[in-house]
mmCIF file of C-alpha atoms in Angstrom:
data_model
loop_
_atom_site.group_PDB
_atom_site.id
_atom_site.type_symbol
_atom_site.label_atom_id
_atom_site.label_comp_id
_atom_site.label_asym_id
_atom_site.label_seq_id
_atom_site.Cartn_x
_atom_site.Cartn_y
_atom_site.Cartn_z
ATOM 1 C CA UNK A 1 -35.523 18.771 20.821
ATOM 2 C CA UNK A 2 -34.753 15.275 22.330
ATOM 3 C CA UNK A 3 -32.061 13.187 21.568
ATOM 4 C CA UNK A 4 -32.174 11.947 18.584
ATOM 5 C CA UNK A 5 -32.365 7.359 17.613
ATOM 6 C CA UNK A 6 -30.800 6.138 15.077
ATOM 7 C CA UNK A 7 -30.754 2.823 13.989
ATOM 8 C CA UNK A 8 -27.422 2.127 12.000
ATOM 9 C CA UNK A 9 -26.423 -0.886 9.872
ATOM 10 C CA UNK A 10 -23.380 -1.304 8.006
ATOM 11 C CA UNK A 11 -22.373 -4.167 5.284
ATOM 12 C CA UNK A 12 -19.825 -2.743 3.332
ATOM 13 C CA UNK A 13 -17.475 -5.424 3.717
ATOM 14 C CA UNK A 14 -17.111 -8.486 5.682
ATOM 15 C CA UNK A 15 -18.747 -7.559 9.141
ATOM 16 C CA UNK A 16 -22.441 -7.294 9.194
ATOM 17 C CA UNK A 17 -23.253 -4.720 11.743
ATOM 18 C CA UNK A 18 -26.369 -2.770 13.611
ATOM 19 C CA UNK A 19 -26.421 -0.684 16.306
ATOM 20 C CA UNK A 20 -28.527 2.244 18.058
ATOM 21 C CA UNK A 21 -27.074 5.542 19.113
ATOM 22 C CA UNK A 22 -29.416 8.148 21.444
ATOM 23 C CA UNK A 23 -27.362 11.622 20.831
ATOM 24 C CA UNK A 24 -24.766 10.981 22.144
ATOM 25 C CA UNK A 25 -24.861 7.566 24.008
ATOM 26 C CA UNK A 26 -24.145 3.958 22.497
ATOM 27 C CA UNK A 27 -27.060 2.079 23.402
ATOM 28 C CA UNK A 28 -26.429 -1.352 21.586
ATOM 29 C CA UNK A 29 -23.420 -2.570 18.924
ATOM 30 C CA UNK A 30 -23.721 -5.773 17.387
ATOM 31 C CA UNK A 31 -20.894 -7.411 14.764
ATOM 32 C CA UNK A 32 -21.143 -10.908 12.784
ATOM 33 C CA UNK A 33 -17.952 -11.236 10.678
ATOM 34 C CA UNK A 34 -17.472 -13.518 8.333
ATOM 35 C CA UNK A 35 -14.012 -13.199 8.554
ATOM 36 C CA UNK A 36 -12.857 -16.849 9.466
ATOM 37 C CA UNK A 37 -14.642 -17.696 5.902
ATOM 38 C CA UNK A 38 -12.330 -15.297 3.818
ATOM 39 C CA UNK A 39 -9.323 -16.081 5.918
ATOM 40 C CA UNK A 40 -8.335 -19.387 3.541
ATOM 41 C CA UNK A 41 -8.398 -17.277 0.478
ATOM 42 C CA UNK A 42 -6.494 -15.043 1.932
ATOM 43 C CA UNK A 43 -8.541 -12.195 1.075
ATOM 44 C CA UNK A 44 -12.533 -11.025 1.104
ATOM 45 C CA UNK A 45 -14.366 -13.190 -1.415
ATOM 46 C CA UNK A 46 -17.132 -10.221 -2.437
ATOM 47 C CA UNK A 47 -20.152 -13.371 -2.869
ATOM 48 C CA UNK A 48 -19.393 -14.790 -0.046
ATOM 49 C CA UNK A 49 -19.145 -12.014 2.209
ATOM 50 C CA UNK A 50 -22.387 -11.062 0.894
ATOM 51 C CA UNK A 51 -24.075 -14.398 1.276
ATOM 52 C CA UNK A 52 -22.701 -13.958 5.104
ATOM 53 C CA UNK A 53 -24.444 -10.259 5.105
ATOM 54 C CA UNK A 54 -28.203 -11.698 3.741
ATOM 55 C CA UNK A 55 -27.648 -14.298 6.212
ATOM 56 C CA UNK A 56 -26.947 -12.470 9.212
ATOM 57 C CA UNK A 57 -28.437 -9.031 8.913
ATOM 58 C CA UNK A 58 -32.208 -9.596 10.351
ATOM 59 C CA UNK A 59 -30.692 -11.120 13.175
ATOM 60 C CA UNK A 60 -28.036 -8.466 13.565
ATOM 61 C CA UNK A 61 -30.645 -6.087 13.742
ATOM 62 C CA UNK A 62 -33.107 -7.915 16.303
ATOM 63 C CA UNK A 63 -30.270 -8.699 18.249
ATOM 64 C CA UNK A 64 -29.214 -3.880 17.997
ATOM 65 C CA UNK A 65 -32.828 -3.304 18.969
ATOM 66 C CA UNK A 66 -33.651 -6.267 22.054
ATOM 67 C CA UNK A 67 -30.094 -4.854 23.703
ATOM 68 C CA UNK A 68 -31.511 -1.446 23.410
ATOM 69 C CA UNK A 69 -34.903 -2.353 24.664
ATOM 70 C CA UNK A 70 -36.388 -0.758 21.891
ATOM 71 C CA UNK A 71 -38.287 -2.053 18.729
ATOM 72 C CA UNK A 72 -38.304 -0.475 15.655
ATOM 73 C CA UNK A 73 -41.303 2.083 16.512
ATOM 74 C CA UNK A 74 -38.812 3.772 18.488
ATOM 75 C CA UNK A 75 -36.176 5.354 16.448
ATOM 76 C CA UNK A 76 -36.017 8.509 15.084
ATOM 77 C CA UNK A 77 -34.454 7.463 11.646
ATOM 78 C CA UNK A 78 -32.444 4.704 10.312
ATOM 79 C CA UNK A 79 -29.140 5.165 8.563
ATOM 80 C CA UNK A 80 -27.226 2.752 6.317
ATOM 81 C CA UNK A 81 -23.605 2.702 4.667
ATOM 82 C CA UNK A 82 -24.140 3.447 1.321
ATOM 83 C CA UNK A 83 -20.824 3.413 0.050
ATOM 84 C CA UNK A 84 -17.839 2.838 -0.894
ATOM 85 C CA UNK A 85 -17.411 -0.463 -0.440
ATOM 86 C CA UNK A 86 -18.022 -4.187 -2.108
ATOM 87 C CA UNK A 87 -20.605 -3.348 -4.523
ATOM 88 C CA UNK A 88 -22.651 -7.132 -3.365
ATOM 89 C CA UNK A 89 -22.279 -6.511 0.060
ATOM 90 C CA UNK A 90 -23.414 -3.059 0.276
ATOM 91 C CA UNK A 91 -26.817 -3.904 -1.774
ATOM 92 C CA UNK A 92 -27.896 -6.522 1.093
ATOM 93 C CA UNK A 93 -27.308 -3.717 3.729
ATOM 94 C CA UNK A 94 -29.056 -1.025 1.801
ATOM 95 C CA UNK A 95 -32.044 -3.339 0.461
ATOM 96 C CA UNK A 96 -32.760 -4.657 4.123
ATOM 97 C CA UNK A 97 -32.522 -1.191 5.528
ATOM 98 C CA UNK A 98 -34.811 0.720 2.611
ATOM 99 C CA UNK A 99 -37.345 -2.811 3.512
ATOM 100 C CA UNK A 100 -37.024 -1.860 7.135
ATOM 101 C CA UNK A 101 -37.557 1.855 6.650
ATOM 102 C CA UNK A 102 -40.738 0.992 4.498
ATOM 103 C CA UNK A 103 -42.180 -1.225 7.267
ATOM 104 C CA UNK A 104 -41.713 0.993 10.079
ATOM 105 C CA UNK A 105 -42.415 4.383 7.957
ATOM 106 C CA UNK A 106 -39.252 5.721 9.258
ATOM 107 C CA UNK A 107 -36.406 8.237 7.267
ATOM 108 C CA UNK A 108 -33.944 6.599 6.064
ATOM 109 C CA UNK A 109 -30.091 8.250 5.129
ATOM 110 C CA UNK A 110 -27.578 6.364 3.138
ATOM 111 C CA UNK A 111 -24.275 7.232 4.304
ATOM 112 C CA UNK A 112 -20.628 7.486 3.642
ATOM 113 C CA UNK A 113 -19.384 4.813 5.943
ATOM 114 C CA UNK A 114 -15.637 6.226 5.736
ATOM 115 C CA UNK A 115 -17.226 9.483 7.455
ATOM 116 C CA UNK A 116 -18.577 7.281 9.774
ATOM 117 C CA UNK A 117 -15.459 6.577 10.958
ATOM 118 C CA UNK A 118 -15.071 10.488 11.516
ATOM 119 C CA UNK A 119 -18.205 10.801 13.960
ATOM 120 C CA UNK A 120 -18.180 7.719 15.720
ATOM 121 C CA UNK A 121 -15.409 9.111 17.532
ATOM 122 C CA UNK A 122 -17.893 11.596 18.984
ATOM 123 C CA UNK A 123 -19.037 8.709 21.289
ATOM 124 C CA UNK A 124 -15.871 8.792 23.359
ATOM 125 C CA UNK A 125 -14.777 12.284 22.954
ATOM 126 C CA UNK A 126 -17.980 14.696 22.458
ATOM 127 C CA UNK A 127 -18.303 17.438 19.654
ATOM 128 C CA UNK A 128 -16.102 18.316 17.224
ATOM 129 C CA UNK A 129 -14.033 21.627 17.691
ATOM 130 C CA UNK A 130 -14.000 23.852 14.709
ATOM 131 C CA UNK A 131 -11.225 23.088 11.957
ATOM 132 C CA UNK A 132 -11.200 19.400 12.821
ATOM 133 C CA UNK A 133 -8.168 17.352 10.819
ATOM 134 C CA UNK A 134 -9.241 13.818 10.403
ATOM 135 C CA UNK A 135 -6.607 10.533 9.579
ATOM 136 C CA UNK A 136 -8.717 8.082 7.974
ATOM 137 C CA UNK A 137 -7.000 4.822 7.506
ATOM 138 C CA UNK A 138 -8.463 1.432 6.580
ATOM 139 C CA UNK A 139 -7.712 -1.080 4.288
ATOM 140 C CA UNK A 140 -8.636 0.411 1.193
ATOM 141 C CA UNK A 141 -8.184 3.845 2.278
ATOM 142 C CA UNK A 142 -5.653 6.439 3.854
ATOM 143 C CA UNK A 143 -6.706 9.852 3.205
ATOM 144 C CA UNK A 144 -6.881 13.165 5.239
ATOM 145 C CA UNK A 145 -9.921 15.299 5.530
ATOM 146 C CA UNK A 146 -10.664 18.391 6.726
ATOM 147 C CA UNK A 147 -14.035 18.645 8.658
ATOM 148 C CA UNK A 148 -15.753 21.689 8.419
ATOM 149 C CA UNK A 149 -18.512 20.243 9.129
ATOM 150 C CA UNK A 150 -19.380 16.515 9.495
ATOM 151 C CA UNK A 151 -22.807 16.196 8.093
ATOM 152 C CA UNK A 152 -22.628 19.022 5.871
ATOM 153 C CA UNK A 153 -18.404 19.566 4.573
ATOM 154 C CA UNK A 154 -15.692 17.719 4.211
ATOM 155 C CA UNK A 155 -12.497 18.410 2.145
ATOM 156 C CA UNK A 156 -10.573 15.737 0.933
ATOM 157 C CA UNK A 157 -6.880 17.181 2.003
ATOM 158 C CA UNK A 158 -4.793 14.436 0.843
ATOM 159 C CA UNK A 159 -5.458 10.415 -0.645
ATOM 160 C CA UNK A 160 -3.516 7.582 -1.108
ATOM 161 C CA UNK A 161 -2.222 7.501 -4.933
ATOM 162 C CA UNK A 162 -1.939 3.594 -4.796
ATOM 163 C CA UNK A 163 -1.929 1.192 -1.526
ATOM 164 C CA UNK A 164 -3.308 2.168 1.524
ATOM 165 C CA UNK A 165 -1.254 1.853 4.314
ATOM 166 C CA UNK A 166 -3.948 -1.540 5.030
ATOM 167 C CA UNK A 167 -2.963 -3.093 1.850
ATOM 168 C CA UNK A 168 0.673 -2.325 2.358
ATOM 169 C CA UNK A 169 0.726 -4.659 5.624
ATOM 170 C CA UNK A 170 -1.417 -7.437 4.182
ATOM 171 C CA UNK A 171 0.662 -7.541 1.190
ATOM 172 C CA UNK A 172 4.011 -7.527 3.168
ATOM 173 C CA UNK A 173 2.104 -9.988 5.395
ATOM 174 C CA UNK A 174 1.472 -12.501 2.956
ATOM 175 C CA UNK A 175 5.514 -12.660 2.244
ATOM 176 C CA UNK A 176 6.170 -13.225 5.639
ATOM 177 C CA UNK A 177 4.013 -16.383 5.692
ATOM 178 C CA UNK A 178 0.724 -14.798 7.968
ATOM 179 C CA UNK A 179 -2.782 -15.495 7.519
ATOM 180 C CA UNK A 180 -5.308 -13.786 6.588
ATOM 181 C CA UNK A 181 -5.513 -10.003 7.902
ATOM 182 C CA UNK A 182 -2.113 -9.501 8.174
ATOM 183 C CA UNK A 183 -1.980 -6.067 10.038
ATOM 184 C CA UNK A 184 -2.161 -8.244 14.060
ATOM 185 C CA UNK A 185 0.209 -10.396 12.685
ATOM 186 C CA UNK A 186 2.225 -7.639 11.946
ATOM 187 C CA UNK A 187 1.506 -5.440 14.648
ATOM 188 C CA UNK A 188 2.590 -8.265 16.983
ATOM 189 C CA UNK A 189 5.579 -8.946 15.799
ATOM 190 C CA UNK A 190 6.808 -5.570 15.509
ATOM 191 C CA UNK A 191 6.311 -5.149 19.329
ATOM 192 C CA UNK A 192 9.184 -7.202 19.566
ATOM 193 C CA UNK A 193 11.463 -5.974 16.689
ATOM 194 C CA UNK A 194 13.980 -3.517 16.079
ATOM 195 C CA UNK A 195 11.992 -0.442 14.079
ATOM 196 C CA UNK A 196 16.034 0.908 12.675
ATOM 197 C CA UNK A 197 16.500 -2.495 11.951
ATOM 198 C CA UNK A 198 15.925 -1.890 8.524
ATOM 199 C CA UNK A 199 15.886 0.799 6.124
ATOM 200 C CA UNK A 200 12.519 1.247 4.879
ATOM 201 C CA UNK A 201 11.444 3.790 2.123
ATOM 202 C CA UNK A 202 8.767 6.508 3.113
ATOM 203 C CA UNK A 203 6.807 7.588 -0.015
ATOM 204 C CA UNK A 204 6.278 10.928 -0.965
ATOM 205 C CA UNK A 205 8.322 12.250 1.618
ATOM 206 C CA UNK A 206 10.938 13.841 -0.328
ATOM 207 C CA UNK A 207 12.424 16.019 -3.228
ATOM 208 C CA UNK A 208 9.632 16.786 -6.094
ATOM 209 C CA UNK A 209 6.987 14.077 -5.553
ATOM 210 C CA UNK A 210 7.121 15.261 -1.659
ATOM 211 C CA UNK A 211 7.162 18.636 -2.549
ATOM 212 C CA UNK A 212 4.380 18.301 -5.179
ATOM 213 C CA UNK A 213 2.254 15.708 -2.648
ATOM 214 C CA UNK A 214 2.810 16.907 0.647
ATOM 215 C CA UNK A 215 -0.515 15.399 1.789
ATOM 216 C CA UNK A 216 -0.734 12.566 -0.428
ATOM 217 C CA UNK A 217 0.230 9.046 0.667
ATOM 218 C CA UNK A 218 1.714 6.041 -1.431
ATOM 219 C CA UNK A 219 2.668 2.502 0.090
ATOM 220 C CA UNK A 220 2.944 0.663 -2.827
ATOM 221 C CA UNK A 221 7.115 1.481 -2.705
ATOM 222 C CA UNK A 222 7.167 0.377 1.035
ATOM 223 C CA UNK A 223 6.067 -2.822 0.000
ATOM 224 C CA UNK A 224 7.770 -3.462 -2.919
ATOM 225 C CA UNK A 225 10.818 -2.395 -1.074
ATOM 226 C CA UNK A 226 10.226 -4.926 2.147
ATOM 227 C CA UNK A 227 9.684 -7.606 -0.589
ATOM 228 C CA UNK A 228 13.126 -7.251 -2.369
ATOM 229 C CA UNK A 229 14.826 -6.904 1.151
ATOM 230 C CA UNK A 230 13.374 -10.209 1.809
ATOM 231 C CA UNK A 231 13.875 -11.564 -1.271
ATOM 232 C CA UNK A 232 17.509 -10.524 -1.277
ATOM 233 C CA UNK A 233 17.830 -12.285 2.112
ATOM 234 C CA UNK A 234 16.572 -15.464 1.530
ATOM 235 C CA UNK A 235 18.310 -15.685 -2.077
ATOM 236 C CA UNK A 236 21.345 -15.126 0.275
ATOM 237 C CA UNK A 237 20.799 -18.045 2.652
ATOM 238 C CA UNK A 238 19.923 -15.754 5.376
ATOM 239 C CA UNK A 239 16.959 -16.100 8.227
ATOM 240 C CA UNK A 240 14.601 -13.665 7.857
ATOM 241 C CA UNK A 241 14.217 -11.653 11.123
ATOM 242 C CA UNK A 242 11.058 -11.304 11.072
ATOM 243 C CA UNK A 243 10.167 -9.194 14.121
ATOM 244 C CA UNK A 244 12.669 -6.513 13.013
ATOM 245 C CA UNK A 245 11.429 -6.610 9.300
ATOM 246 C CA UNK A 246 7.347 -6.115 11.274
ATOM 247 C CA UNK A 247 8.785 -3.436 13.297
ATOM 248 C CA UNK A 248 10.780 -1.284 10.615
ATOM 249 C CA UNK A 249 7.862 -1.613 8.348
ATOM 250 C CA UNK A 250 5.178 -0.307 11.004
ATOM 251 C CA UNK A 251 7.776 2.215 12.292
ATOM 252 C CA UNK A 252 7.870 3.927 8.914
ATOM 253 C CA UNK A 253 4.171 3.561 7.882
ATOM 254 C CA UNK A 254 3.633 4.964 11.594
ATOM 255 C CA UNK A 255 5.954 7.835 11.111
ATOM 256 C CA UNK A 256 4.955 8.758 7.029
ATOM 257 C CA UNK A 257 0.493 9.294 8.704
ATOM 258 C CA UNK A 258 1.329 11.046 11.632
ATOM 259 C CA UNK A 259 4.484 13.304 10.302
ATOM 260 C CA UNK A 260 1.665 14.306 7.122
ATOM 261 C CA UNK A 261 -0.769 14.753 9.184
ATOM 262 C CA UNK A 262 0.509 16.809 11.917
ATOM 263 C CA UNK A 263 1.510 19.207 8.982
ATOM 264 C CA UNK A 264 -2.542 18.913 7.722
ATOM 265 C CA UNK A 265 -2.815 20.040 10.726
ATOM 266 C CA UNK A 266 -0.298 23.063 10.696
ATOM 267 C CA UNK A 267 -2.143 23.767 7.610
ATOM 268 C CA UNK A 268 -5.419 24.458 8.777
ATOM 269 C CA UNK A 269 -4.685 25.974 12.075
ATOM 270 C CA UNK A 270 -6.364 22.371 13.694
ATOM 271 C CA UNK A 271 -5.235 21.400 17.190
ATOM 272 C CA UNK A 272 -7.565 18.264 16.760
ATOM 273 C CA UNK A 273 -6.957 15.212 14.527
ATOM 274 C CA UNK A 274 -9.345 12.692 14.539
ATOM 275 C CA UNK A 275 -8.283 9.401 13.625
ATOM 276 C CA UNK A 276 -10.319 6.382 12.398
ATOM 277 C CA UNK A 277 -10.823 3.330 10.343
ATOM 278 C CA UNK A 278 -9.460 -0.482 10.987
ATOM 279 C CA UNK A 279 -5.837 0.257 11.003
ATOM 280 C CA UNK A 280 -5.975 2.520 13.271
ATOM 281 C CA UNK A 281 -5.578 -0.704 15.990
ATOM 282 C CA UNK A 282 -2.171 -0.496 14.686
ATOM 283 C CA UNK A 283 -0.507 -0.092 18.085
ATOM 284 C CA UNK A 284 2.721 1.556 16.594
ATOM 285 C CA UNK A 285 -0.071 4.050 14.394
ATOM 286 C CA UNK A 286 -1.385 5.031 17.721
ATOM 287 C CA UNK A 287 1.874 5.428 19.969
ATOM 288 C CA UNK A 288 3.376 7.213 16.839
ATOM 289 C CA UNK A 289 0.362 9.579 16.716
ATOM 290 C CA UNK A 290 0.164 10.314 20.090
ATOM 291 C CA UNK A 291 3.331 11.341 20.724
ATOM 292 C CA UNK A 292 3.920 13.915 17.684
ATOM 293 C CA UNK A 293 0.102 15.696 18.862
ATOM 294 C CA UNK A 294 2.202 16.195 21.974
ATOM 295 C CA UNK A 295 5.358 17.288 20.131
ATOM 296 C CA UNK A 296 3.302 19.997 17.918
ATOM 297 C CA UNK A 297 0.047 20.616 20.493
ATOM 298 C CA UNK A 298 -2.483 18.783 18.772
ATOM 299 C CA UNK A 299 -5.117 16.769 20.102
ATOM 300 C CA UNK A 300 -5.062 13.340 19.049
ATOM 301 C CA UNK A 301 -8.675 11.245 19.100
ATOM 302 C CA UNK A 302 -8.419 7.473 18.799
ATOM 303 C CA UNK A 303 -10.846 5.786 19.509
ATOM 304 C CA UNK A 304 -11.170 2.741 21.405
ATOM 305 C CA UNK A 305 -10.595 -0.843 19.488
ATOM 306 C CA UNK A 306 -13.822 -2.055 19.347
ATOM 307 C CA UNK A 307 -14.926 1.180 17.463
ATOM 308 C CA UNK A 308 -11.882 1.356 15.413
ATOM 309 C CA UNK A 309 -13.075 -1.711 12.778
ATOM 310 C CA UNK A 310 -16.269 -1.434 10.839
ATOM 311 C CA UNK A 311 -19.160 -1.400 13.430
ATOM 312 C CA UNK A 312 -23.065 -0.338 13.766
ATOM 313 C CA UNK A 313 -22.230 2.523 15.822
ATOM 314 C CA UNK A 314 -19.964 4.331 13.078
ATOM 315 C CA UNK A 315 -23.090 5.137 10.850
ATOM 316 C CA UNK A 316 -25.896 5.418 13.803
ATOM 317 C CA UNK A 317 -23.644 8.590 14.955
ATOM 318 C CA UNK A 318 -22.890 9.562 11.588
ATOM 319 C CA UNK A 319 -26.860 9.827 10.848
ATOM 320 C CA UNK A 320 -27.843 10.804 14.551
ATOM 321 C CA UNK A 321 -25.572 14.177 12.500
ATOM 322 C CA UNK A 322 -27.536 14.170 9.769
ATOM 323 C CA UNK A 323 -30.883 14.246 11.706
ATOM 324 C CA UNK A 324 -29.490 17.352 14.322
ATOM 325 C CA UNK A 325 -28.265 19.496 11.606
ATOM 326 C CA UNK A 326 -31.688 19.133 9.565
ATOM 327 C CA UNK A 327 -30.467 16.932 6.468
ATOM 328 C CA UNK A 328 -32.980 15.585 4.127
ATOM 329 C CA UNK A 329 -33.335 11.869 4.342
ATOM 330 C CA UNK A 330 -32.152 9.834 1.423
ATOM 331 C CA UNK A 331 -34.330 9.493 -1.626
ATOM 332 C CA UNK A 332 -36.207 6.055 -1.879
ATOM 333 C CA UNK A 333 -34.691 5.036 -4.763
ATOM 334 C CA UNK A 334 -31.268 5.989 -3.934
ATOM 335 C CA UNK A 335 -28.364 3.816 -5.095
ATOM 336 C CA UNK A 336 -25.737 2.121 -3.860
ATOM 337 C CA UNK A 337 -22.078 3.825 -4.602
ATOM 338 C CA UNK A 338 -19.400 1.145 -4.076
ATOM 339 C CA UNK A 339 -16.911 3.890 -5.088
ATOM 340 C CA UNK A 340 -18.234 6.832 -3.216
ATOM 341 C CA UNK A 341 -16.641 10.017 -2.896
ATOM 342 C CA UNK A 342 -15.377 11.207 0.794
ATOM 343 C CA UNK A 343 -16.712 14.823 0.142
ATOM 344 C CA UNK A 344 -20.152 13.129 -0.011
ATOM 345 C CA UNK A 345 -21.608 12.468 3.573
ATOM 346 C CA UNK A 346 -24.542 11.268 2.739
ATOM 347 C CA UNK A 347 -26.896 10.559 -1.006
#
């Protein structure tokens, strides 16, 4: 069998995205964010993001399949994130890609964009070895999966009980006086800080709750923690030092992911974790998980910046799956699920 096309188009939050993947190859990846319109509210306004998506997804998708040379006659299949995401936002995506799938008489799959962020890392670093760990952390979500098999099995290992490690920073962000997405800010910053600066909690880590979660992941203590730290501080006359409050903050969100998921790893006999999602730019995130693979002989994917952040690409390889292993395409009336479970890959 040839390779297989897929167009892919993803709207789940603020970036409107398309792009085509041949097997193995990125052929095109084109992102409109409407970030710069959320920034003054200081988070993603769902109506407005999804007035951005209706606005910019036909030329989004021209735009995937002129860079590819291709038209629409050309692809195999067309995949679209389905979920979870902004309930508004995900409709535009889904509508325009059942309308283009109807044109074009083409199969359509509607995916779980979070696995997405699981295959996409295919693109830089081939197949998947069996027993593949994967760190998934965004701004809604931190979890760790186990990938049996990533168009047919996923487990869901372990799952944030309240903030994702995303949420943490933007929260913590916002008290430090940064705009609107707070994890560069942050990252930044802590470059320059001192990470044992300050003593900063690490959920779930230890006694019972660790013991009882030892995959599980909760930021919400972090934060509140960092806040009353600063609070204290400022109540107290002092400067806040902000580069060692960024650093000791990243140091110990850095060190809670990769310390639970090297033992994910232990668990399952994986020498591969694949890591994805939009905070996994976090520079300390990736020098942290990098050098505990080393410590305990696992394999560490990242992949490269542009496909860390919601993209096209993420759910083109994530169907380009789908069509190898022989999955039935999506249903025509299938729904949107803005809450979507991660052990479903695709509706």
């Amino acid at each position: 069998m040839s390779e297989a096309i897929v167009l892919g188009i993803e709207s789940t939050c603020d970036e409107t995205a398309a792009a085509v993947v041949r097997g193995r190859e990125l052929v095109s990846n084109v992102v409109a964010s409407s970030m710069e319109e959320h920034a003054r509210y200081g988070g993603v306004i769902p109506e407005i993001a999804s007035r951005a998506h209706a606005e910019a997804f036909v030329p989004c998708v021209s735009k995937a399949l002129a860079d590819a040379n291709m038209t629409l006659a050309d692809v195999d299949a067309i995949a679209v994130s389905a979920g979870p995401g902004l309930a508004g936002c995900l409709a535009v995506g889904v509508s325009g890609a059942k309308a283009l799938a109807w044109a074009a008489n083409k199969p359509l799959y509607g995916v779980n964009h979070v696995i997405g962020h699981i295959a996409v890392t295919q693109l830089q670093f081939g197949a998947f070895p069996p027993d593949t760990m994967a760190l998934i952390v965004s701004g809604g979500h931190t979890s760790l999966l186990h990938v049996e098999d990533v168009a047919r099995k996923i487990d869901v290992v372990g799952t944030t009980l309240d903030d994702a490690a995303g949420e943490c920073f933007d929260k913590v962000a916002r008290l430090l006086g940064f705009p609107y997405p707070g994890g560069p800010h942050i990252d930044r910053h802590a470059q320059a800080g001192d990470p044992h600066a300050i003593r900063v909690p690490q959920g779930l880590t230890q006694g019972k709750a660790g013991a009882a979660h030892p995959y599980d992941f909760s930021f919400s203590g972090v934060k509140t923690a960092v806040a009353r730290w600063i609070e204290t501080e400022q109540a107290s006359g002092h400067d806040i030092p902000v580069d060692d409050v960024c650093a000791s903050l990243a140091d110990s969100v850095a060190d809670v992911l990769a310390k639970k998921a090297m033992r994910g790893c232990e668990q399952y006999g994986s020498d591969t974790l694949i890591v994805g999602g939009g905070f996994s730019a976090n520079s300390q995130l990736r020098a942290k998980l990098l050098e505990y693979g080393e410590k305990h002989g696992v394999e560490v994917r990242i992949p490269q910046l542009k496909l860390c952040t919601d993209n096209g690409a993420m759910v083109a390889m994530l169907g380009v799956n789908l069509v190898e292993a022989g999955i039935a395409p999506s249903g025509p009336e299938f729904p949107i699920d803005s809450s979507m479970p991660l052990t479903t890959v695709s509706l």
